XYZ file of N, CA and C in Angstrom:
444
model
N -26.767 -11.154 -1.785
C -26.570 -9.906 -2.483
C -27.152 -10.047 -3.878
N -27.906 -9.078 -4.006
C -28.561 -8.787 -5.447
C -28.009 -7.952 -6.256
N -27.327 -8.875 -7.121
C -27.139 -7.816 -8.639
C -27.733 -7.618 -9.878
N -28.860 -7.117 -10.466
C -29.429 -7.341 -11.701
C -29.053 -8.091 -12.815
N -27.684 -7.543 -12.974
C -26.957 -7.979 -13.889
C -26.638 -9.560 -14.162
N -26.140 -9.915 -13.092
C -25.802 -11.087 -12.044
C -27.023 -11.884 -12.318
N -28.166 -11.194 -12.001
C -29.251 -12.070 -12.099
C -29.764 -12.591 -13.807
N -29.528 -11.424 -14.939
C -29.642 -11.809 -16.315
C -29.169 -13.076 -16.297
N -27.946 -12.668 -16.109
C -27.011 -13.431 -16.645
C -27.427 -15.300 -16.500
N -27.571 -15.266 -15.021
C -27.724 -16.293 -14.123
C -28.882 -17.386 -14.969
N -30.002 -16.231 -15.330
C -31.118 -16.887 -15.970
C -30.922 -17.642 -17.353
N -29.525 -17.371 -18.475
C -28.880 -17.862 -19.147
C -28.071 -18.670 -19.246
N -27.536 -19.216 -17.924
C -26.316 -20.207 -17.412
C -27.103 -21.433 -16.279
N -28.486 -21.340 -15.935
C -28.628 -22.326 -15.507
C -28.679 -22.033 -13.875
N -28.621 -23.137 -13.021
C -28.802 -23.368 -11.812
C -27.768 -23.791 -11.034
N -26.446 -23.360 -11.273
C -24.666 -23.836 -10.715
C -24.225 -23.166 -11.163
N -23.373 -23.274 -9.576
C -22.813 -22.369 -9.625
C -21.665 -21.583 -11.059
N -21.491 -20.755 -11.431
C -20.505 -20.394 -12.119
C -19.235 -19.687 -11.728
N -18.166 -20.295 -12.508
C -16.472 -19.480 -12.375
C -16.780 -18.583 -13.120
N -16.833 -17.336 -12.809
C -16.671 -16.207 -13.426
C -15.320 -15.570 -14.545
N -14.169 -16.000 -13.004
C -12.848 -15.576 -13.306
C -12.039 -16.448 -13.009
N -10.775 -16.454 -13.509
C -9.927 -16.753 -13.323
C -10.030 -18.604 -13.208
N -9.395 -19.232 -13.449
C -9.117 -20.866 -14.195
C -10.663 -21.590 -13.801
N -10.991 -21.688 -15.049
C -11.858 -22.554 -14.760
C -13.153 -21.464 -15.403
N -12.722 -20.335 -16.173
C -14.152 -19.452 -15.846
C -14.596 -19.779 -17.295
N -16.223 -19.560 -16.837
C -17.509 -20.000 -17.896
C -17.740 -18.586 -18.691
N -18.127 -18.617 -19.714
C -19.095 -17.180 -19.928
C -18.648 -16.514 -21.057
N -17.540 -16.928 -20.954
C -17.082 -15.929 -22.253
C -16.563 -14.169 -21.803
N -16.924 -13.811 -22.524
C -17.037 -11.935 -22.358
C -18.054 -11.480 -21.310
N -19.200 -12.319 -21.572
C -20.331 -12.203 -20.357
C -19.743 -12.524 -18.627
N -19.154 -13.232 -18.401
C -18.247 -14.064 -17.119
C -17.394 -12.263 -16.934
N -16.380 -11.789 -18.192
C -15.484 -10.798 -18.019
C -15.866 -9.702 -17.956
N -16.869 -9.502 -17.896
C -18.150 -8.365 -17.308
C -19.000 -8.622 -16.307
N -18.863 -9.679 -15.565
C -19.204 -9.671 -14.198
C -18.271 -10.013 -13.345
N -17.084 -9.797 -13.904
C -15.699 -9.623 -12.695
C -15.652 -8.191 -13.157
N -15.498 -7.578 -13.499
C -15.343 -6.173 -13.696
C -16.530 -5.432 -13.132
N -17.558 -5.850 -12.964
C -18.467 -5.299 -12.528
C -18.421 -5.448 -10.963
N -18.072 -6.918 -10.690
C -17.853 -6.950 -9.188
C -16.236 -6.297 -8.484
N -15.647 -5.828 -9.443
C -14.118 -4.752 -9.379
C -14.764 -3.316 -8.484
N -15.872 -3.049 -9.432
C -16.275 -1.587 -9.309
C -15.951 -0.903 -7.839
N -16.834 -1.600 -7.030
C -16.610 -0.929 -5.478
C -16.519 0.871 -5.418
N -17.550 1.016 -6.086
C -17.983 2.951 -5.948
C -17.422 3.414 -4.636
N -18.206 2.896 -3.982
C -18.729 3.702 -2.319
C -17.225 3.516 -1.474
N -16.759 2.059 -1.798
C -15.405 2.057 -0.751
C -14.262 2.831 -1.368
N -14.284 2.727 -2.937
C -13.179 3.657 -3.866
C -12.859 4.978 -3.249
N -14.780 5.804 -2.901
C -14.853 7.267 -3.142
C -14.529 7.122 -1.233
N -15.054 6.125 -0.658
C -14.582 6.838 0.811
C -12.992 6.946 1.122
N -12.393 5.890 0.459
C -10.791 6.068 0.282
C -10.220 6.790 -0.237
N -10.842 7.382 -1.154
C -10.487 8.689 -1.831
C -10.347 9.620 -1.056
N -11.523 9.852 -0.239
C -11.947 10.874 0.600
C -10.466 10.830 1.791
N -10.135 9.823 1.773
C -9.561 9.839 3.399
C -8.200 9.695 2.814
N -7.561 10.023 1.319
C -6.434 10.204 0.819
C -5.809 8.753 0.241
N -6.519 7.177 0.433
C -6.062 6.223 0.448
C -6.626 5.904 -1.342
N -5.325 5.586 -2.262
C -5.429 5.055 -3.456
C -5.979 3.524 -3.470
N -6.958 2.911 -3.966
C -7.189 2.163 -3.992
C -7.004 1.185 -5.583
N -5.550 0.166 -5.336
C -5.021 0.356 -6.350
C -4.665 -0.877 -6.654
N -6.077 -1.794 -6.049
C -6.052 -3.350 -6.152
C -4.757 -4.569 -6.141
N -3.998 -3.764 -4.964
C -2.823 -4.077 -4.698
C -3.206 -4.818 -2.863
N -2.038 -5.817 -2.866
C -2.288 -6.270 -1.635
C -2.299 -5.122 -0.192
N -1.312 -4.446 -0.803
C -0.971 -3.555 0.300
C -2.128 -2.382 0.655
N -3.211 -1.998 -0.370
C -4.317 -1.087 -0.423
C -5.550 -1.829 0.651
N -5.315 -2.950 0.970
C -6.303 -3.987 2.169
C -5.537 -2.915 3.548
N -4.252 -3.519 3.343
C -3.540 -2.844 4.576
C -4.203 -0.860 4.882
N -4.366 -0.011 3.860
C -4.274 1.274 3.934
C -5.612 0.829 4.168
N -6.968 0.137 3.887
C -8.426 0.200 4.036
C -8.188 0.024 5.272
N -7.728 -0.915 6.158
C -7.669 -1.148 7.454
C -7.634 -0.425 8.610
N -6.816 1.262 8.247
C -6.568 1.904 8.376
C -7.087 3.042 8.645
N -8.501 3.222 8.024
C -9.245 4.155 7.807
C -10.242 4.250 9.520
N -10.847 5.378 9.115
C -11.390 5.831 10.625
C -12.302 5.356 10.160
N -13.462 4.723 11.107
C -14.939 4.030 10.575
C -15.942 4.471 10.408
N -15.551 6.279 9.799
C -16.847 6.981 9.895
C -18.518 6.357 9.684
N -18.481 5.555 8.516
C -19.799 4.850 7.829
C -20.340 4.107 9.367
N -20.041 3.567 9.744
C -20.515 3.076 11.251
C -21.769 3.816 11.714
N -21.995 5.431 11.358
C -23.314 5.832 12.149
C -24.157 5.705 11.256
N -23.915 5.525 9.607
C -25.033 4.996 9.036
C -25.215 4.076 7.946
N -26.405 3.699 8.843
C -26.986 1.886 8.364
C -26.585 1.999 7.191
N -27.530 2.895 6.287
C -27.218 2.211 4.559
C -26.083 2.644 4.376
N -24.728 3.202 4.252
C -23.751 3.262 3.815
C -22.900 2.390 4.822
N -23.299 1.929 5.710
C -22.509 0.608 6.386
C -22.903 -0.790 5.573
N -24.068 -0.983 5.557
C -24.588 -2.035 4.443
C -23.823 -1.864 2.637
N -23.601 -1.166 2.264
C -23.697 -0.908 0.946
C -21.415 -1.107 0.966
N -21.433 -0.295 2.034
C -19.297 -0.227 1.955
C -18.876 -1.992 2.254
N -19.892 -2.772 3.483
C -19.519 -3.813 3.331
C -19.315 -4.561 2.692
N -20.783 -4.411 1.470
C -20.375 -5.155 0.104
C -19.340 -4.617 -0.936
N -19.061 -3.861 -0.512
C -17.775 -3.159 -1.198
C -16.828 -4.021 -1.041
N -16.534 -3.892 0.858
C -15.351 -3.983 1.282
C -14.809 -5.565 0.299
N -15.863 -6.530 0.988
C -16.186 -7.369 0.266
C -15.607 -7.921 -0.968
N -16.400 -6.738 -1.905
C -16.278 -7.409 -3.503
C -14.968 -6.825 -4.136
N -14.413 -5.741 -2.985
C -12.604 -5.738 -3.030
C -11.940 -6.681 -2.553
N -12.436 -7.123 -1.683
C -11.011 -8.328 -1.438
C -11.123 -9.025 -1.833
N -12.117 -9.371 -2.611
C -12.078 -10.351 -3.584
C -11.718 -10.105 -4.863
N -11.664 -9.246 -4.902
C -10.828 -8.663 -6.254
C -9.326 -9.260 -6.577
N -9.346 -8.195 -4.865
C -7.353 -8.571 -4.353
C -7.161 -10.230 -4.914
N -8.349 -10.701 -4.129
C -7.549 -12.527 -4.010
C -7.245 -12.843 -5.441
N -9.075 -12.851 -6.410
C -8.699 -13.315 -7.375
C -7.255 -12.757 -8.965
N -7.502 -11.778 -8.242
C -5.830 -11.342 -8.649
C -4.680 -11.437 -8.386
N -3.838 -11.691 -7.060
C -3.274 -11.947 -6.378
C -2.910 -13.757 -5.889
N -3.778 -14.368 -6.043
C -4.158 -15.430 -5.289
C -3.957 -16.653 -6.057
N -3.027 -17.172 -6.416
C -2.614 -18.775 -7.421
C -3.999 -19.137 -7.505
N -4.823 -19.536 -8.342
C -5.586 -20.572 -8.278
C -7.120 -19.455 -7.870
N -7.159 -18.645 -7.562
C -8.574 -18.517 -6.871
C -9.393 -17.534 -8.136
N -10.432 -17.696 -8.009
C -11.229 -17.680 -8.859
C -12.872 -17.409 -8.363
N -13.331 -16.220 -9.065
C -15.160 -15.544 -8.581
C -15.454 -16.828 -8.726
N -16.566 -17.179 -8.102
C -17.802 -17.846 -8.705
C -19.434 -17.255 -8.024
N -19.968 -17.498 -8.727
C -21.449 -17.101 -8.343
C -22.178 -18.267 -8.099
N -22.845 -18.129 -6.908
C -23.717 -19.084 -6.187
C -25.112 -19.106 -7.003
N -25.866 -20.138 -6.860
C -27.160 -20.192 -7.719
C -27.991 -18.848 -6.854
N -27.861 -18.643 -6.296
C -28.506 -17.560 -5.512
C -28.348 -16.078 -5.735
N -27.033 -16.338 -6.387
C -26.665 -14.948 -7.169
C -25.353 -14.574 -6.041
N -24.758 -15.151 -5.113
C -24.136 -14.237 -4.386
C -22.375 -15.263 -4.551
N -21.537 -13.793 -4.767
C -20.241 -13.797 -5.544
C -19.274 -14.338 -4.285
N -18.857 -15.258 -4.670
C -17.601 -16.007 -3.363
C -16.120 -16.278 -4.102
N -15.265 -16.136 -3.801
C -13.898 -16.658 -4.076
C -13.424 -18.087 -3.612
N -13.375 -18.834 -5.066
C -13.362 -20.220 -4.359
C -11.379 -20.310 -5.117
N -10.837 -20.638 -4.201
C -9.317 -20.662 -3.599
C -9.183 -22.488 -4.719
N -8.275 -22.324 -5.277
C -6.899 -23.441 -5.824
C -7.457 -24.690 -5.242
N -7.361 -24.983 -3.822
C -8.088 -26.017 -2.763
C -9.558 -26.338 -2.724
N -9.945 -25.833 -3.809
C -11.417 -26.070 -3.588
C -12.259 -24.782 -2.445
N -11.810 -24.809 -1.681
C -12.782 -23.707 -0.553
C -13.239 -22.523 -0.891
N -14.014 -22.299 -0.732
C -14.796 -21.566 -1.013
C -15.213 -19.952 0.035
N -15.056 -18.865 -0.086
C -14.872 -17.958 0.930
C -16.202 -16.743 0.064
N -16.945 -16.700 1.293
C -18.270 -15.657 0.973
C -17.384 -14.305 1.365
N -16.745 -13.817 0.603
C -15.951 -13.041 1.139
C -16.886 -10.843 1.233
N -18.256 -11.639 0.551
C -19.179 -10.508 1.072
C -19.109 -10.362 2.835
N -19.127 -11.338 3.231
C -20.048 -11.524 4.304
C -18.523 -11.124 5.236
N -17.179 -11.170 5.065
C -16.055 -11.062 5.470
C -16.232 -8.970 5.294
N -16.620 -8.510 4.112
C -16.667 -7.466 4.156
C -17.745 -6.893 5.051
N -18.587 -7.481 5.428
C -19.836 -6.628 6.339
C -18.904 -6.828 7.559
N -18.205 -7.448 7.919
C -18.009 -7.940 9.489
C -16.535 -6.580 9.497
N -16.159 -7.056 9.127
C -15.504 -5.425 8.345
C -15.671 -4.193 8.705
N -16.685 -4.519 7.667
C -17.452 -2.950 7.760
C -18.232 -2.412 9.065
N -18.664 -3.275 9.951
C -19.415 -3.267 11.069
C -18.251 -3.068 12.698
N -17.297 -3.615 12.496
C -16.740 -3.907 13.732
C -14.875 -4.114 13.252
N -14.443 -3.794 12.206
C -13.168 -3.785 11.664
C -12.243 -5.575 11.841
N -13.292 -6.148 12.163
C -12.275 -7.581 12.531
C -13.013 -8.731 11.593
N -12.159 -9.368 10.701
C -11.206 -9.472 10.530
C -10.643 -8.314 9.855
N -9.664 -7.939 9.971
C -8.937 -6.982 9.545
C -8.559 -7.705 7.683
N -9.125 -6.889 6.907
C -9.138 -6.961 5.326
C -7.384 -7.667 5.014
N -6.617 -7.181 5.599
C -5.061 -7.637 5.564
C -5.061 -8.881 5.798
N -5.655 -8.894 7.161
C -5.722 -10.112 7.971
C -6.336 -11.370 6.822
N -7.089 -11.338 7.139
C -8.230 -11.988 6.309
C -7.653 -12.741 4.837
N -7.072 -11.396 3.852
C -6.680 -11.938 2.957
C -5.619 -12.796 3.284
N -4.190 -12.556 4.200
C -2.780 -13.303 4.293
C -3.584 -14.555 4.501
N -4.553 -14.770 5.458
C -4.762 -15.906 6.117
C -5.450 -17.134 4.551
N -6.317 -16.197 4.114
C -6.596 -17.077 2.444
C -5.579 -17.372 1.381
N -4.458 -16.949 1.669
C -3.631 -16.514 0.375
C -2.654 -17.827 1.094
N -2.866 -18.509 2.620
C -1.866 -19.518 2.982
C -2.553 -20.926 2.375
N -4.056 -20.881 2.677
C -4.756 -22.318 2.619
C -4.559 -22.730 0.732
């Protein structure tokens, strides 16, 4: 996943990965503007909107996404674009929610939640599968990270 921003930044911090957020994070104010930026989630906000569901970076708002009918399914680019949503929300959830877990950005530019334990979760790639076929279920998914 390509973010411009993401990419400035990247070109100023080197070739490793960076903690964005939460223990351990690099950057300063720069780091706290690319967790806020990866907060945003437009497209999944406004389709939850649409379908009455507050999206309110609460554990339980995974549960109401889960929920939703899969209209985006008949098209490609707004199936591509909600996954990285879905995505760069539950990673929101974790690193808020989640003892220990914390953004980091891959030298490649692409945003993962690396968990207290060290592990590391592409939790983009959790949102396309998501977004494509509803399994793992966003609820799911997170309880199961929030144990390791």
């Amino acid at each position: 996943m390509k973010i411009p921003f993401v990419d400035q930044w990247r070109k100023r911090h080197g070739n490793t990965p960076i903690v964005v957020s939460g223990p351990g994070a690099e950057g300063g104010d720069d780091a706290e503007g690319v967790a806020e930026l990866l907060a945003e989630c437009e497209l999944l906000r406004a389709q939850a909107e649409e379908a009455g569901v507050e999206l309110d970076d609460s554990v339980a708002s995974l549960a109401a996404l889960d929920q939703l009918v899969p209209r985006w399914r008949e098209d490609e680019d707004v199936l591509h674009w909600l996954g990285n949503d879905a995505g760069l929300y539950l990673g929101t959830i974790m690193v808020h929610h989640v003892t220990g877990a914390a953004w980091v950005i891959w030298p490649n530019g692409q945003p993962v939640v690396r968990l207290a334990s060290g592990r590391e979760i592409d939790v983009v790639e959790a949102g396309h599968e998501w977004a494509e076929s509803g399994a793992p279920e966003l609820s799911q998914f997170y309880a199961e990270a929030a144990e390791s």
